[in-house]
Amino acid sequence: MKEGTDYDLLEFALEVLGVVGFRRSEQAVATLSQFLRSVGNRELQHPEHLSGWGDSLSKYRGPHTLISKAIKVLSGLRYLETRAVTDVLLWAAAHSEESVRKSATEGLRTLAKYNLSVFYGTEDDSRQGMGAAPQIAVLNTLESKESEFLIENLSAVLTLLEGLLSTSMESARWSSTAVTLTRAVTPAEGEIPSVRRRSLDLLKRIYGLAETKSQKLAVIRTLNAATRAESRSAVDKDYAEMIATNAQEVLGVFAQIAEREPDLQIVQKIEHDSYWIHYHSPSGEVRSAALAVKAIIDANAEYAIYKVLVGFEGIFSDWSDSRREGSYSVAGQDRRVEDAKAMASRIPDDGFDVWKQRVLTFAQTESNDMATFPVFYEFLAEVAGLHPDFALNLLASESERLSRFLIPLLRGVWDGSKRSELLPLMETWIQNASLSNTSPLYACAKLFLSTKTVDMDVLERILVKAVELKDPHVMRQVASVGIARSTDSDQREELKNLFLSALDELTKLRNANWVSDIWYRKEVKEAVAEFSMSERQRVLNNLRFLPLIDYQAEDVLAVIARREPADVVDFLCARVYKSDEMAKAEAENDGDRYEELPYQFHSLNEPLAANPAMVVQKVLDWYRRDSSLFLYRGAKLLQLVFPEFPEAFQASLVRLIRTAGGPELEFVSNVLRAYNGQSFILPVARQLIQALSPESELVNEVEIALQSTGVVSGEYGMSEAYERKRLEVLDWLQDPHERVRAFAAKYIADLEAMRDAERRRADESITLRKFEYGEE
């Protein structure tokens, strides 16, 4: 393993080590550690028959695959060499490859959590319990680390500490027929209280080392884990006292943070977590400690303002009342908006400089979801309407720091009396926009989704600049405005043309993601429905670059399908027969998946299924041009359009069988295979058997289509499925057509043989499993 490069031999060596490694655990862990650190630099060798896989081979049989397998073997030795395994997993958790980090993190989580069988031993006393020895070893390892290491590996360290603070333990016991999961509370005995206390001390130390907001919030979340009591099991007095003691210690830390921490988002998190500790704890001492934290936070006047404007996790109710009511409440958004508007009107009283600093501070709140800020958005729009000069100052001097919140400020000024002063600023942004800073350009475009009027000149200049920069993000916003506002009667034609111009530019960039930005607005469907045939074709030309057809794209395609269903069928066939390789590559580079067709249609099948003869003919035309992989292309498309195999679709297939030749019969047999042997294909299969010569290879294709079972369950699932299929065709033995009777006799005999073979296999499998588990 130390220097080998043959992938299969290395994989086999890992499997052997997984079986016998416990015999020399120290050497095994050392070998695995060296292997993990070196295999990424080796040029692995593969069997010759896999040479055609090219670069994609490394995704499934590369160094990272072997590293993940090695981590699994390493985890199996965690109770024998705990400290060494901890060190190796901490190293792997910082790996550059995501799959390796994921495997290592799962290994760390398993390592730190208490296992019922390991803690107490097995029920048959074949192994004695280790108590909290593994957790103590993990904790000793963490406590020995330098401060720099703890911060650099914070996520992995917190994963371990959360496991050490777990309030439950589990184990699994396997038999030949079942897995029994056992769960119990982590008892307040032995070294456990000490482990929890030391873990909290280490978390306090780490919080003092944390430098960023995200690091501090992560530590607070882990601290909060120490306060959670197991609610699904009965607990004793010692356990309750242990959790209460830990909760009071955590609340004491929260109080210190609330007093000293200037970052209001962190104060908000402290309030939120303290409330829930208060809500869930039966201990009067714990609730008193939580109320002490609340008193400190309530005295923070600046936080009170922040909570109204941004408080997505803020608690607005009376804590004692909420516990009695059994739920907690936050101030309704309408009430918060009213308070925010009142604050906006009082800005001159506090001073514009004070509020400028507040706005800039609140805007630094970290969130990936802009739905976090609805009240803040309304507040900024109100500020811009009441104090346009203040808003213009913010836009001119702080556009970069307020990049996420430019739109409400722009909207408020645009719809007010200072539009003429805003326009030069917008023009400057448009002229100076660069690929490194398109936020103002994006905001200027999106602004017009909600303003009272639309300035076509500004939008056209934004589009010209976006085309110059080749920025699809801004182009999509221009397209969204064009189609969303195209129902405005006075600018209908200009807005439609703007949308189509932006759409054509997006098509040149092979980008169709505008659909996900705007699909939900009813104006989109209304506008597409009113497009001419050529204009709808331009939409289809763009949508062929979608990485996948989701329900958002389906809604737009369904509108087109109600008017030009044949064009939509051609569009879908082109996706499966002439898929865009560049679109695939771009989707993979962006971390997205590419799918020619979805698993199922949600709305598109309805308008297409209204004309089955046309759909069948279109797919048949493509089949005649290229019959390769038809089961995964055209046949899959027909199954999506006609998932329930309606009578009109059956009639179209039967018509083909009766009037066409060999290629059409092959086409129908492949279509039947796409339905996984569902019983509703039997009438068409019967007609096909009548038309086929008994010597035809297609007879075997029909038999395969009928034999398909889909998903089965249970030990005898396959055997029972074959019996059901036998019963479905018994009446074929009396069919007036000789070919059908002959096919049925052979098919039923084959089913009976497979049914009996599957039953014997299941019996043998059960017997063997019982032997392995020592059961009678």
PDB file of N, CA, C and O in Angstrom, residues 143 190-191 215 221 241 248 268 290 359 413 441 487 518 527 554 570 575 626 647 664 673 703 728 742:
ATOM      1  N   GLU A 143      -7.703  18.989  23.518  1.00  0.00           N
ATOM      2  CA  GLU A 143      -7.138  19.919  24.500  1.00  0.00           C
ATOM      3  C   GLU A 143      -5.633  20.131  24.288  1.00  0.00           C
ATOM      4  O   GLU A 143      -5.091  21.161  24.690  1.00  0.00           O
ATOM      5  N   GLY A 190     -20.040   8.130  36.017  1.00  0.00           N
ATOM      6  CA  GLY A 190     -18.665   7.934  35.594  1.00  0.00           C
ATOM      7  C   GLY A 190     -18.020   9.255  35.172  1.00  0.00           C
ATOM      8  O   GLY A 190     -18.148  10.287  35.833  1.00  0.00           O
ATOM      9  N   GLU A 191     -17.358   9.240  34.024  1.00  0.00           N
ATOM     10  CA  GLU A 191     -16.612  10.387  33.542  1.00  0.00           C
ATOM     11  C   GLU A 191     -17.454  11.339  32.685  1.00  0.00           C
ATOM     12  O   GLU A 191     -16.949  12.364  32.238  1.00  0.00           O
ATOM     13  N   GLN A 215     -17.514  32.205  12.674  1.00  0.00           N
ATOM     14  CA  GLN A 215     -16.866  31.335  13.659  1.00  0.00           C
ATOM     15  C   GLN A 215     -17.556  31.449  15.011  1.00  0.00           C
ATOM     16  O   GLN A 215     -17.822  30.436  15.679  1.00  0.00           O
ATOM     17  N   ARG A 221     -23.667  27.838  18.475  1.00  0.00           N
ATOM     18  CA  ARG A 221     -24.551  26.703  18.159  1.00  0.00           C
ATOM     19  C   ARG A 221     -24.103  25.442  18.882  1.00  0.00           C
ATOM     20  O   ARG A 221     -24.926  24.653  19.360  1.00  0.00           O
ATOM     21  N   GLU A 241     -30.195  17.029  36.621  1.00  0.00           N
ATOM     22  CA  GLU A 241     -29.299  17.994  37.271  1.00  0.00           C
ATOM     23  C   GLU A 241     -28.064  18.275  36.411  1.00  0.00           C
ATOM     24  O   GLU A 241     -27.590  19.417  36.342  1.00  0.00           O
ATOM     25  N   GLN A 248     -27.042  26.176  32.811  1.00  0.00           N
ATOM     26  CA  GLN A 248     -26.709  27.401  33.548  1.00  0.00           C
ATOM     27  C   GLN A 248     -25.320  27.908  33.179  1.00  0.00           C
ATOM     28  O   GLN A 248     -25.105  29.120  33.063  1.00  0.00           O
ATOM     29  N   GLN A 268     -28.486  38.727  18.683  1.00  0.00           N
ATOM     30  CA  GLN A 268     -29.765  38.135  18.289  1.00  0.00           C
ATOM     31  C   GLN A 268     -29.743  36.619  18.463  1.00  0.00           C
ATOM     32  O   GLN A 268     -30.702  36.016  18.959  1.00  0.00           O
ATOM     33  N   ALA A 290     -31.761  32.245  32.192  1.00  0.00           N
ATOM     34  CA  ALA A 290     -32.155  32.709  30.853  1.00  0.00           C
ATOM     35  C   ALA A 290     -32.756  34.101  30.917  1.00  0.00           C
ATOM     36  O   ALA A 290     -32.487  34.957  30.060  1.00  0.00           O
ATOM     37  N   VAL A 359     -27.518  51.978   9.333  1.00  0.00           N
ATOM     38  CA  VAL A 359     -27.870  51.301   8.091  1.00  0.00           C
ATOM     39  C   VAL A 359     -26.691  50.473   7.583  1.00  0.00           C
ATOM     40  O   VAL A 359     -26.853  49.309   7.187  1.00  0.00           O
ATOM     41  N   VAL A 413     -36.412  56.580  -4.141  1.00  0.00           N
ATOM     42  CA  VAL A 413     -36.054  57.861  -4.768  1.00  0.00           C
ATOM     43  C   VAL A 413     -36.703  57.981  -6.142  1.00  0.00           C
ATOM     44  O   VAL A 413     -37.207  59.052  -6.522  1.00  0.00           O
ATOM     45  N   LEU A 441     -25.332  47.860 -11.552  1.00  0.00           N
ATOM     46  CA  LEU A 441     -25.991  47.628 -12.847  1.00  0.00           C
ATOM     47  C   LEU A 441     -27.176  46.688 -12.673  1.00  0.00           C
ATOM     48  O   LEU A 441     -28.270  46.927 -13.208  1.00  0.00           O
ATOM     49  N   THR A 487     -47.125  43.709 -19.860  1.00  0.00           N
ATOM     50  CA  THR A 487     -48.576  43.917 -19.898  1.00  0.00           C
ATOM     51  C   THR A 487     -48.949  45.379 -19.661  1.00  0.00           C
ATOM     52  O   THR A 487     -50.131  45.726 -19.712  1.00  0.00           O
ATOM     53  N   ILE A 518     -38.199  34.422 -13.018  1.00  0.00           N
ATOM     54  CA  ILE A 518     -39.447  35.138 -13.276  1.00  0.00           C
ATOM     55  C   ILE A 518     -40.640  34.237 -13.553  1.00  0.00           C
ATOM     56  O   ILE A 518     -41.747  34.708 -13.758  1.00  0.00           O
ATOM     57  N   ALA A 527     -47.769  36.932 -21.422  1.00  0.00           N
ATOM     58  CA  ALA A 527     -46.964  37.500 -22.507  1.00  0.00           C
ATOM     59  C   ALA A 527     -46.580  36.432 -23.527  1.00  0.00           C
ATOM     60  O   ALA A 527     -46.704  36.641 -24.746  1.00  0.00           O
ATOM     61  N   GLU A 554     -41.142  24.051 -17.201  1.00  0.00           N
ATOM     62  CA  GLU A 554     -42.345  23.390 -17.711  1.00  0.00           C
ATOM     63  C   GLU A 554     -43.513  24.350 -17.840  1.00  0.00           C
ATOM     64  O   GLU A 554     -44.294  24.279 -18.795  1.00  0.00           O
ATOM     65  N   ASP A 570     -40.593  18.711 -30.960  1.00  0.00           N
ATOM     66  CA  ASP A 570     -39.296  18.791 -31.642  1.00  0.00           C
ATOM     67  C   ASP A 570     -38.213  19.311 -30.697  1.00  0.00           C
ATOM     68  O   ASP A 570     -37.067  18.845 -30.710  1.00  0.00           O
ATOM     69  N   ARG A 575     -33.407  17.826 -27.564  1.00  0.00           N
ATOM     70  CA  ARG A 575     -32.635  17.734 -26.313  1.00  0.00           C
ATOM     71  C   ARG A 575     -32.061  16.331 -26.128  1.00  0.00           C
ATOM     72  O   ARG A 575     -30.931  16.169 -25.664  1.00  0.00           O
ATOM     73  N   ASP A 626     -32.259   8.195 -36.143  1.00  0.00           N
ATOM     74  CA  ASP A 626     -31.258   7.662 -35.206  1.00  0.00           C
ATOM     75  C   ASP A 626     -31.977   6.766 -34.207  1.00  0.00           C
ATOM     76  O   ASP A 626     -32.692   7.246 -33.328  1.00  0.00           O
ATOM     77  N   GLU A 647     -55.892   5.454 -23.717  1.00  0.00           N
ATOM     78  CA  GLU A 647     -56.429   4.700 -24.857  1.00  0.00           C
ATOM     79  C   GLU A 647     -56.051   5.335 -26.189  1.00  0.00           C
ATOM     80  O   GLU A 647     -55.772   4.628 -27.168  1.00  0.00           O
ATOM     81  N   GLU A 664     -41.154   0.132 -37.718  1.00  0.00           N
ATOM     82  CA  GLU A 664     -42.206   0.627 -36.840  1.00  0.00           C
ATOM     83  C   GLU A 664     -42.537  -0.391 -35.744  1.00  0.00           C
ATOM     84  O   GLU A 664     -42.821  -0.018 -34.595  1.00  0.00           O
ATOM     85  N   ARG A 673     -41.072  -1.261 -23.660  1.00  0.00           N
ATOM     86  CA  ARG A 673     -40.037  -1.518 -22.645  1.00  0.00           C
ATOM     87  C   ARG A 673     -39.868  -0.340 -21.688  1.00  0.00           C
ATOM     88  O   ARG A 673     -39.389  -0.522 -20.564  1.00  0.00           O
ATOM     89  N   GLU A 703     -41.145  -9.938 -24.850  1.00  0.00           N
ATOM     90  CA  GLU A 703     -41.089 -10.734 -23.620  1.00  0.00           C
ATOM     91  C   GLU A 703     -40.337  -9.977 -22.520  1.00  0.00           C
ATOM     92  O   GLU A 703     -40.757  -9.971 -21.361  1.00  0.00           O
ATOM     93  N   GLU A 728     -51.542 -12.683 -15.256  1.00  0.00           N
ATOM     94  CA  GLU A 728     -52.029 -11.639 -16.155  1.00  0.00           C
ATOM     95  C   GLU A 728     -52.233 -12.137 -17.584  1.00  0.00           C
ATOM     96  O   GLU A 728     -53.063 -11.587 -18.321  1.00  0.00           O
ATOM     97  N   ALA A 742     -49.080 -19.494 -28.805  1.00  0.00           N
ATOM     98  CA  ALA A 742     -47.748 -20.087 -28.740  1.00  0.00           C
ATOM     99  C   ALA A 742     -46.820 -19.229 -27.873  1.00  0.00           C
ATOM    100  O   ALA A 742     -46.039 -19.760 -27.055  1.00  0.00           O
TER     101      ALA A 742
END
